PDB file of C-alpha atoms and ligand atoms in Angstrom:
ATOM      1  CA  UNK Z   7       0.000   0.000   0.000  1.00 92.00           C
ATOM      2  CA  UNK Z   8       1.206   3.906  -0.942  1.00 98.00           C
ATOM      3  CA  UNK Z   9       1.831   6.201   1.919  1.00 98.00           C
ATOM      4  CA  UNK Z  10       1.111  10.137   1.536  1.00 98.00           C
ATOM      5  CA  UNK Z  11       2.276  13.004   3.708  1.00 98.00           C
ATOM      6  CA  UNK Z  12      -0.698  15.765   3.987  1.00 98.00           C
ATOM      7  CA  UNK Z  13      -0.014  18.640   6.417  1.00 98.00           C
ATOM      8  CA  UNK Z  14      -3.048  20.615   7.369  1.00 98.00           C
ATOM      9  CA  UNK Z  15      -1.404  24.486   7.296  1.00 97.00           C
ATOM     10  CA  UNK Z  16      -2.505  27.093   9.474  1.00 94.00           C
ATOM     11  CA  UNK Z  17      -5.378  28.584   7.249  1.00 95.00           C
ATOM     12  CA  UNK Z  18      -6.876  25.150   7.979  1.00 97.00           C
ATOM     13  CA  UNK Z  19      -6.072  25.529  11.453  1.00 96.00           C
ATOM     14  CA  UNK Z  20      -7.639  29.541  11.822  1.00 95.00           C
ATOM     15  CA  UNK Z  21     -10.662  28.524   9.875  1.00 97.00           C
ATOM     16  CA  UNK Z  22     -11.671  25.796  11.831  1.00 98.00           C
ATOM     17  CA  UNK Z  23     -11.885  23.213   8.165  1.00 98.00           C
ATOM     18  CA  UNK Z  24      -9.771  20.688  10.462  1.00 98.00           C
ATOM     19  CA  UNK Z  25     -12.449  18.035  11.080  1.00 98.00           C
ATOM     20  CA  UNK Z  26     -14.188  18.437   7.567  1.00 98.00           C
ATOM     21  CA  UNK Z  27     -11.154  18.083   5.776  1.00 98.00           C
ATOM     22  CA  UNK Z  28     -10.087  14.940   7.576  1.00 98.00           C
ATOM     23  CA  UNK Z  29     -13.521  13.792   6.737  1.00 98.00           C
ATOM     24  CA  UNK Z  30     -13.241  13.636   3.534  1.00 98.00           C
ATOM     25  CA  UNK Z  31     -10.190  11.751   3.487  1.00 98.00           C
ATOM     26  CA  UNK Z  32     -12.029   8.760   6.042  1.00 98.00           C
ATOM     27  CA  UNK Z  33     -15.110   8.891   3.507  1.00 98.00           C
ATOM     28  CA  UNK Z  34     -13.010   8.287   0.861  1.00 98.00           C
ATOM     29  CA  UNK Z  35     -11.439   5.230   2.312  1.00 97.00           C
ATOM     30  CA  UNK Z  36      -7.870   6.249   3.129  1.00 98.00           C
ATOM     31  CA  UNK Z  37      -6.715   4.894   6.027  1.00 98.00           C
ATOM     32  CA  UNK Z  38      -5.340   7.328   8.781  1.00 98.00           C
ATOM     33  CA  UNK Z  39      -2.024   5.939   9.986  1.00 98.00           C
ATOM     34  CA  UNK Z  40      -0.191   8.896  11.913  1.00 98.00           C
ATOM     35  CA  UNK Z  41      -1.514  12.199  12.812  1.00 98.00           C
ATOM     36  CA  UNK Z  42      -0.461  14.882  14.800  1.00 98.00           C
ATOM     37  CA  UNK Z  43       0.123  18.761  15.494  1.00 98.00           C
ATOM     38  CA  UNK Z  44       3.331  19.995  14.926  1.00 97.00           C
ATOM     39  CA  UNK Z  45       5.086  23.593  14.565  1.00 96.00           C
ATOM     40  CA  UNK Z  46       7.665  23.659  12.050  1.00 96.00           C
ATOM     41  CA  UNK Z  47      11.290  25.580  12.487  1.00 96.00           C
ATOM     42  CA  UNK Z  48      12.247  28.097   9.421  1.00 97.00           C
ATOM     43  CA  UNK Z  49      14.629  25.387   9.157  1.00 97.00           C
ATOM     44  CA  UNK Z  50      12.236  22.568   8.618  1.00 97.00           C
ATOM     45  CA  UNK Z  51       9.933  25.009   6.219  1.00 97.00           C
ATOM     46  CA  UNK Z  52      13.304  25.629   4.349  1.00 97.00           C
ATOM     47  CA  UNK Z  53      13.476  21.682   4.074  1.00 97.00           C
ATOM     48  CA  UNK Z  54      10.206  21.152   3.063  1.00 97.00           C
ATOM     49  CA  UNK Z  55       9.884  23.698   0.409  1.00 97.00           C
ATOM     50  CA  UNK Z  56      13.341  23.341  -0.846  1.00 97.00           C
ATOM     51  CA  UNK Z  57      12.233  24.065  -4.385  1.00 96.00           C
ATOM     52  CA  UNK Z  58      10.758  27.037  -3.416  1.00 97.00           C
ATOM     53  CA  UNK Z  59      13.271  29.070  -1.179  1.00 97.00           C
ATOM     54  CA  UNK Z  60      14.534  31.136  -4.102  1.00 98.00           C
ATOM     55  CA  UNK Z  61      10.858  32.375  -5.032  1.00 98.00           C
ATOM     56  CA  UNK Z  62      10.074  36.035  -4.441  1.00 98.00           C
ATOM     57  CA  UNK Z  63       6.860  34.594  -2.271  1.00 97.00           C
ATOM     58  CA  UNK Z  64       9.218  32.487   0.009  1.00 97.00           C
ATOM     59  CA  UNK Z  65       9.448  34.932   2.859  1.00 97.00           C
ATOM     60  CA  UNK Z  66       6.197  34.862   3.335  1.00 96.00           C
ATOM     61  CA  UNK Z  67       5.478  31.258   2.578  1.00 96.00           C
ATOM     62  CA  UNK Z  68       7.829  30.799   5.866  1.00 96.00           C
ATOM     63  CA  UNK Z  69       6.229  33.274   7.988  1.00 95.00           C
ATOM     64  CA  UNK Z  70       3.004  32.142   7.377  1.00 93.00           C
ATOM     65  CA  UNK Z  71       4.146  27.946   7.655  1.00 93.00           C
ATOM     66  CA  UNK Z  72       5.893  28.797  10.658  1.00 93.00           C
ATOM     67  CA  UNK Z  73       4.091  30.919  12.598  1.00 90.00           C
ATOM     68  CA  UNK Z  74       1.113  28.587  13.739  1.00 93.00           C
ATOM     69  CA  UNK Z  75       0.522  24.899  14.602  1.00 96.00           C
ATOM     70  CA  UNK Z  76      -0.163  22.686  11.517  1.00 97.00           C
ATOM     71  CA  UNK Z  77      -1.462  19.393  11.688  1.00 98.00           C
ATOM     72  CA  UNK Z  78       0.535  16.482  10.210  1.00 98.00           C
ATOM     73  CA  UNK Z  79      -1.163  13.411   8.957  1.00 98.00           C
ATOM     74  CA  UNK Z  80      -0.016   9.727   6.808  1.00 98.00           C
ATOM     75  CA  UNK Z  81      -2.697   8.414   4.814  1.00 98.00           C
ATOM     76  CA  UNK Z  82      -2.444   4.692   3.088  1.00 98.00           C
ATOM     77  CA  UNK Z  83      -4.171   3.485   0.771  1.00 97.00           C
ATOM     78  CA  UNK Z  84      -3.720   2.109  -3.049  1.00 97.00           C
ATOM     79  CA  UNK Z  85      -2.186   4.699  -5.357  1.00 97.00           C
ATOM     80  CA  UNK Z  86      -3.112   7.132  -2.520  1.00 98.00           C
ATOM     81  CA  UNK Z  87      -0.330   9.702  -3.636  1.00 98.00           C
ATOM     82  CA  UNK Z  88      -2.186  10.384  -7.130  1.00 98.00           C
ATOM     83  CA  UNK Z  89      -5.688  10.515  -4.930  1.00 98.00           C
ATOM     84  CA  UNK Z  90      -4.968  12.647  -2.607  1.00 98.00           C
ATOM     85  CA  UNK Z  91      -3.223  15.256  -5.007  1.00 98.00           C
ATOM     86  CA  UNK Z  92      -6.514  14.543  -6.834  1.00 98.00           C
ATOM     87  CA  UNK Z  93      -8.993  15.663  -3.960  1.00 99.00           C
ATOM     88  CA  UNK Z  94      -6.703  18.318  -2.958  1.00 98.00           C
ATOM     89  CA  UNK Z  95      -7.021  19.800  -6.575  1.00 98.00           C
ATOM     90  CA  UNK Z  96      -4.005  22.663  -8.022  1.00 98.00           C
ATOM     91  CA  UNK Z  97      -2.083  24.893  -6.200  1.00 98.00           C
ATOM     92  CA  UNK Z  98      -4.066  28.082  -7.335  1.00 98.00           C
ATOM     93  CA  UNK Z  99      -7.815  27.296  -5.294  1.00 98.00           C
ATOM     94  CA  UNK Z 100      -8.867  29.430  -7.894  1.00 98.00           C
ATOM     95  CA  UNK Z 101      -8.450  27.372 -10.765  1.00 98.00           C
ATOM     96  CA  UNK Z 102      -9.411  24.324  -8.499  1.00 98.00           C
ATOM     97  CA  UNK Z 103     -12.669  22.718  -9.061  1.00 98.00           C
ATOM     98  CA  UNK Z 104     -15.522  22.483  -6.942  1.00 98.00           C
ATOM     99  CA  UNK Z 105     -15.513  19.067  -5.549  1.00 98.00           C
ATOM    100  CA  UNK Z 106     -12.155  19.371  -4.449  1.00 98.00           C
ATOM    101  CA  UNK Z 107     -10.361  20.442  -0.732  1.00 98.00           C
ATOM    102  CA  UNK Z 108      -9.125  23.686  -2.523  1.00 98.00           C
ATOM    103  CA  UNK Z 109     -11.827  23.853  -4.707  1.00 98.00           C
ATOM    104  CA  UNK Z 110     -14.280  24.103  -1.899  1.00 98.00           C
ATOM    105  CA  UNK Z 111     -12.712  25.713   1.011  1.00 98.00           C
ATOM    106  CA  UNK Z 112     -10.223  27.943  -0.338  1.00 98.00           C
ATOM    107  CA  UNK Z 113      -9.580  30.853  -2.811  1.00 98.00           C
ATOM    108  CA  UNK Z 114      -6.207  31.802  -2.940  1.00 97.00           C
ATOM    109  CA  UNK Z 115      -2.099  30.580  -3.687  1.00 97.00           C
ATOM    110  CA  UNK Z 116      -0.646  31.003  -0.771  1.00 96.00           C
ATOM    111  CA  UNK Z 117      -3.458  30.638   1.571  1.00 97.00           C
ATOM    112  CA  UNK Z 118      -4.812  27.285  -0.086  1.00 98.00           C
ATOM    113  CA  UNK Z 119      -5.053  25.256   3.137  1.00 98.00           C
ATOM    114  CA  UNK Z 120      -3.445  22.228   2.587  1.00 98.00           C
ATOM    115  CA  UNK Z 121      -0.043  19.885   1.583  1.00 98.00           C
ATOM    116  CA  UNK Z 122       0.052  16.348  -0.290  1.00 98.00           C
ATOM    117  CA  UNK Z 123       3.367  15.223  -1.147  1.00 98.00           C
ATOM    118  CA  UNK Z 124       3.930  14.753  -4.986  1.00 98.00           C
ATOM    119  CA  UNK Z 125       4.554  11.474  -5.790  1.00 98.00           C
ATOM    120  CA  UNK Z 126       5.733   8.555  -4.502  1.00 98.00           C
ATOM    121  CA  UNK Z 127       9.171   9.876  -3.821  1.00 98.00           C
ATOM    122  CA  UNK Z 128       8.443  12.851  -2.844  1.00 98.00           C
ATOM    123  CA  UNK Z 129       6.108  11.154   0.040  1.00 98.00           C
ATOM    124  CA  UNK Z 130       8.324   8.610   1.416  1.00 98.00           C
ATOM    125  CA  UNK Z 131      11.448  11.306   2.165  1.00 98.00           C
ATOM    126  CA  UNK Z 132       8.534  13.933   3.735  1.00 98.00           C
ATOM    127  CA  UNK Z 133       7.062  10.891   5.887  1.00 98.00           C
ATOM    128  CA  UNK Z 134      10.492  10.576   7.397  1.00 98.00           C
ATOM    129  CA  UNK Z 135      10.921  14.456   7.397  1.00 97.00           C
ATOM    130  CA  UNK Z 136       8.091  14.553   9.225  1.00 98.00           C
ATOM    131  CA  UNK Z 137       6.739  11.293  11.328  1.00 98.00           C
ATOM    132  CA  UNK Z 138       9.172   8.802  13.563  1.00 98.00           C
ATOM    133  CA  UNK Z 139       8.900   4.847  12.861  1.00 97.00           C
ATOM    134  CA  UNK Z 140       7.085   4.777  16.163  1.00 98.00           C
ATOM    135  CA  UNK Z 141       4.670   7.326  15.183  1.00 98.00           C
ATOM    136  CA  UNK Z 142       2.847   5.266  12.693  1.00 98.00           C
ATOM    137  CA  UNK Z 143       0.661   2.889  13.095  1.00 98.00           C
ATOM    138  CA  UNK Z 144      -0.094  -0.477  11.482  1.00 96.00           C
ATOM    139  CA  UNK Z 145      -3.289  -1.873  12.292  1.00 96.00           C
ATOM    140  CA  UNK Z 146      -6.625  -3.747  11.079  1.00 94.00           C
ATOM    141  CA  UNK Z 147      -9.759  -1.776   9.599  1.00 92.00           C
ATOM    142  CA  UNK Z 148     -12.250  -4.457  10.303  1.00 90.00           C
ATOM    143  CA  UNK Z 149     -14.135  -3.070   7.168  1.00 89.00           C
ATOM    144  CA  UNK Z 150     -11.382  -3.369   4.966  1.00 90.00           C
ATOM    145  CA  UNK Z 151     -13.365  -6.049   2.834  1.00 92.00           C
ATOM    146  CA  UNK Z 152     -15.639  -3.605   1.760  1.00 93.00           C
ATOM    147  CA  UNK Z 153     -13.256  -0.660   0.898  1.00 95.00           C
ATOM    148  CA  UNK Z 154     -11.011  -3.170  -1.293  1.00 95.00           C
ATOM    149  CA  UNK Z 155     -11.944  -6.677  -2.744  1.00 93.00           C
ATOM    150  CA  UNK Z 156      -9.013  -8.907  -2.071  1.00 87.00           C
ATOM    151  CA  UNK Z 157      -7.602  -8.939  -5.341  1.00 89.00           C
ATOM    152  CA  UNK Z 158      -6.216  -5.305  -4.691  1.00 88.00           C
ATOM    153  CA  UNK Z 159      -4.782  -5.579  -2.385  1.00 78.00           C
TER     154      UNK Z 159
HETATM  155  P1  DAT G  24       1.471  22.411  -4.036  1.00 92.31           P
HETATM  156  O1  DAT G  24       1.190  22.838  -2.602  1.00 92.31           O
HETATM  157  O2  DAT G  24       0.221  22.443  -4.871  1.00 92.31           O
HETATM  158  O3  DAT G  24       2.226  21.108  -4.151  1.00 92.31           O
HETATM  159  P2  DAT G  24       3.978  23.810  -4.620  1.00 92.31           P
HETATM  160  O4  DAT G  24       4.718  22.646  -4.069  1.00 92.31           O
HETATM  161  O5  DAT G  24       4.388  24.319  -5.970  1.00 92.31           O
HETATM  162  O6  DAT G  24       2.386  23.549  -4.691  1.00 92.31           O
HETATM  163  O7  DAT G  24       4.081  25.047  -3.620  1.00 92.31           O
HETATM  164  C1  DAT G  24       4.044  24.847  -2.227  1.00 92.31           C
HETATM  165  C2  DAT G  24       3.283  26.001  -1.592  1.00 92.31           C
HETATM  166  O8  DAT G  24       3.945  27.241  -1.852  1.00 92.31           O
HETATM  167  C3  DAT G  24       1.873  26.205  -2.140  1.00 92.31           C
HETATM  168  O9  DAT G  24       0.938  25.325  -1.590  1.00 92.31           O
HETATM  169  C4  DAT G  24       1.630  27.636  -1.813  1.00 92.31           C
HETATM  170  C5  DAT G  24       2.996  28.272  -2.041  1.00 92.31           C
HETATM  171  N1  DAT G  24       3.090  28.788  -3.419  1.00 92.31           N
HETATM  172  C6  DAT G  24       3.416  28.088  -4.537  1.00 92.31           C
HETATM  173  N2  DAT G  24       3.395  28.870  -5.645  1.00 92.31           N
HETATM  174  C7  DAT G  24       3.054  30.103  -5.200  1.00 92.31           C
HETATM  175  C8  DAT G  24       2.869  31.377  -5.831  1.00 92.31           C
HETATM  176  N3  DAT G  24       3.049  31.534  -7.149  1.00 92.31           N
HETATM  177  N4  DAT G  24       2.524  32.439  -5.061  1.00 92.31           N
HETATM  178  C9  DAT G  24       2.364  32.312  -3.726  1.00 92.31           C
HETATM  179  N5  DAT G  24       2.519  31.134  -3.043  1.00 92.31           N
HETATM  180  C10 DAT G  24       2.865  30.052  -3.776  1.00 92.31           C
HETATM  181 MG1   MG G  25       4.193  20.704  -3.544  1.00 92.31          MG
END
């Protein structure tokens, strides 16, 4: 099974869209394997968005990341990565359709609520960036029959 990072940024946080937003992703059928709430160190934001720090919008991409709680969560689930991009929709909420997280609850760039990781790359290195082995958790969802037939698995 795939593995995604999502972090829940402080926009999320301020506008109270934690629970709905986590929602989604247990309707869906993801499985919710680590979760927490974490403040990141300009260090760790310069980390994370390494392919951003030489943007003209980094200084306040920083500010804003680091100034607040986020929440940190690993989904799993089959070719999560690619869903969970999906439901999150484009970076621009403004070009993002309704029906997705951005899409719905957000209008803006830089204020667009919330993080998936990429691919599958991308995900594994910003699990580890993020989450200790110990902080995930491997265990049984008794309905798992009816979210996958066996030969999906
Ligand atoms: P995404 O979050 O869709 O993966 P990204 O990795 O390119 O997008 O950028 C990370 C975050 O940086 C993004 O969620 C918001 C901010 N950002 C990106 N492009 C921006 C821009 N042109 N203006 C302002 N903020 C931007
Ligand atoms: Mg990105």
């Amino acid at each position: 099974m795939e593995r995604t990072l999502v972090l829940l940024k402080s926009d999320a946080i301020q506008r109270a869209l934690i629970g709905s937003i986590i929602t989604r992703f247990e309707r869906r059928g993801l499985k919710l394997i680590g979760l927490k709430m974490i403040k990141l160190s300009p260090a760790l934001s310069k980390e994370h968005y390494s392919h951003l720090t030489s943007k003209p919008f980094y200084p306040d991409l920083e500010k804003f990341i680091i100034h607040n709680p986020i929440i940190a969560i690993v989904l799993e689930g089959k070719e999560c990565v690619q869903i969970v991009r999906d439901m999150i929709g484009p970076t621009n909420s403004r070009k993002a359709l309704p029906g997705t997280i951005r899409g719905d609850l957000s209008v803006s760039t830089s204020r667009n609520i919330i993080h998936g990781s990429d691919s599958l790359e991308t995900a594994e290195k910003e699990i580890k960036r993020f989450f200790k082995h110990d902080e995930l958790f491997e265990y049984k969802i008794s309905l798992s029959e009816y979210i996958y037939a066996q030969d999906e698995i």
